[in-house]
PDB file of C-alpha atoms in Angstrom:
ATOM      1  CA  MET A   1     -15.164   2.364 -21.695  1.00 82.00           C
ATOM      2  CA  GLN A   2     -11.452   1.633 -21.365  1.00 82.00           C
ATOM      3  CA  GLN A   3     -10.793   4.833 -19.386  1.00 83.00           C
ATOM      4  CA  THR A   4     -13.582   3.981 -16.965  1.00 86.00           C
ATOM      5  CA  PHE A   5     -12.198   0.472 -16.513  1.00 86.00           C
ATOM      6  CA  GLU A   6      -8.696   1.826 -15.908  1.00 83.00           C
ATOM      7  CA  ALA A   7      -9.986   4.427 -13.463  1.00 82.00           C
ATOM      8  CA  TRP A   8     -11.603   1.693 -11.365  1.00 87.00           C
ATOM      9  CA  ILE A   9      -9.114  -1.150 -11.697  1.00 91.00           C
ATOM     10  CA  THR A  10      -5.884   0.797 -11.027  1.00 86.00           C
ATOM     11  CA  PRO A  11      -6.668   1.772  -7.401  1.00 84.00           C
ATOM     12  CA  LEU A  12      -8.121  -1.683  -6.797  1.00 90.00           C
ATOM     13  CA  MET A  13      -5.006  -3.463  -8.049  1.00 93.00           C
ATOM     14  CA  ILE A  14      -2.640  -1.107  -6.193  1.00 90.00           C
ATOM     15  CA  GLY A  15      -4.640  -1.680  -3.010  1.00 89.00           C
ATOM     16  CA  GLY A  16      -4.385  -5.425  -3.567  1.00 93.00           C
ATOM     17  CA  LEU A  17      -0.648  -5.106  -4.072  1.00 93.00           C
ATOM     18  CA  ILE A  18      -0.303  -3.175  -0.815  1.00 92.00           C
ATOM     19  CA  VAL A  19      -2.285  -5.854   1.049  1.00 94.00           C
ATOM     20  CA  PHE A  20      -0.116  -8.550  -0.545  1.00 96.00           C
ATOM     21  CA  MET A  21       3.075  -6.723   0.490  1.00 93.00           C
ATOM     22  CA  CYS A  22       1.747  -6.513   4.065  1.00 93.00           C
ATOM     23  CA  PHE A  23       1.231 -10.285   3.968  1.00 96.00           C
ATOM     24  CA  ILE A  24       4.794 -10.745   2.706  1.00 95.00           C
ATOM     25  CA  ILE A  25       6.173  -8.601   5.556  1.00 94.00           C
ATOM     26  CA  TRP A  26       4.120 -10.556   8.107  1.00 95.00           C
ATOM     27  CA  ASP A  27       5.277 -13.878   6.631  1.00 95.00           C
ATOM     28  CA  LEU A  28       8.902 -12.688   6.709  1.00 94.00           C
ATOM     29  CA  ALA A  29       8.566 -11.734  10.380  1.00 94.00           C
ATOM     30  CA  LYS A  30       6.926 -15.062  11.196  1.00 94.00           C
ATOM     31  CA  LYS A  31       9.518 -17.195   9.395  1.00 95.00           C
ATOM     32  CA  SER A  32      12.457 -15.296  10.902  1.00 94.00           C
ATOM     33  CA  ASN A  33      11.052 -15.491  14.463  1.00 93.00           C
ATOM     34  CA  ALA A  34      11.375 -11.722  14.711  1.00 90.00           C
ATOM     35  CA  GLY A  35       9.291 -11.374  17.861  1.00 91.00           C
ATOM     36  CA  LYS A  36       6.928  -8.524  18.609  1.00 94.00           C
ATOM     37  CA  PHE A  37       9.483  -5.700  18.378  1.00 95.00           C
ATOM     38  CA  GLY A  38      11.087  -7.133  15.242  1.00 94.00           C
ATOM     39  CA  THR A  39       7.705  -7.496  13.553  1.00 94.00           C
ATOM     40  CA  ILE A  40       6.820  -3.896  14.378  1.00 94.00           C
ATOM     41  CA  MET A  41      10.162  -2.705  13.022  1.00 94.00           C
ATOM     42  CA  LEU A  42       9.733  -4.705   9.816  1.00 92.00           C
ATOM     43  CA  PHE A  43       6.322  -3.150   9.239  1.00 93.00           C
ATOM     44  CA  VAL A  44       7.611   0.356  10.036  1.00 93.00           C
ATOM     45  CA  VAL A  45      10.709   0.147   7.835  1.00 93.00           C
ATOM     46  CA  LEU A  46       9.358  -1.891   4.921  1.00 90.00           C
ATOM     47  CA  GLY A  47       5.921  -0.296   5.096  1.00 89.00           C
ATOM     48  CA  ALA A  48       7.334   3.238   4.897  1.00 91.00           C
ATOM     49  CA  GLY A  49       7.483   3.056   1.112  1.00 88.00           C
ATOM     50  CA  MET A  50       3.853   2.016   0.892  1.00 88.00           C
ATOM     51  CA  LEU A  51       2.870   4.775   3.298  1.00 90.00           C
ATOM     52  CA  GLY A  52       4.809   7.298   1.223  1.00 91.00           C
ATOM     53  CA  TYR A  53       2.943   6.233  -1.899  1.00 89.00           C
ATOM     54  CA  VAL A  54      -0.446   6.508  -0.171  1.00 88.00           C
ATOM     55  CA  ILE A  55       0.438   9.982   1.154  1.00 92.00           C
ATOM     56  CA  LYS A  56       1.516  11.036  -2.355  1.00 91.00           C
ATOM     57  CA  VAL A  57      -1.788   9.871  -3.823  1.00 87.00           C
ATOM     58  CA  VAL A  58      -3.793  11.711  -1.157  1.00 89.00           C
ATOM     59  CA  ILE A  59      -1.810  14.944  -1.616  1.00 91.00           C
ATOM     60  CA  THR A  60      -2.175  14.729  -5.400  1.00 89.00           C
ATOM     61  CA  TRP A  61      -5.911  14.137  -5.042  1.00 87.00           C
ATOM     62  CA  LEU A  62      -6.249  17.139  -2.729  1.00 90.00           C
ATOM     63  CA  ILE A  63      -4.257  19.428  -5.033  1.00 90.00           C
ATOM     64  CA  GLU A  64      -6.105  18.354  -8.179  1.00 88.00           C
ATOM     65  CA  GLY A  65      -9.441  18.680  -6.434  1.00 82.00           C
ATOM     66  CA  GLY A  66      -8.687  22.253  -5.508  1.00 68.00           C
ATOM     67  CA  ASN A  67      -9.102  21.627  -1.785  1.00 66.00           C
ATOM     68  CA  ILE A  68      -5.695  23.124  -0.990  1.00 61.00           C
TER      69      ILE A  68
END
């Protein structure tokens, strides 16, 4: 039961954390009056870590699934 719960809740909570971090980046851009280009750069630079994590999860899932 606990393994099933952990298998479902972990991706859900990590997804929620990623959404929350996107909100934080947007709020930072809004409060600093970054403008359109500044907002895009904040999302690119600060969102790169989140994107790297998502890519790592997808690659791991593909390798463990035997699709590669």
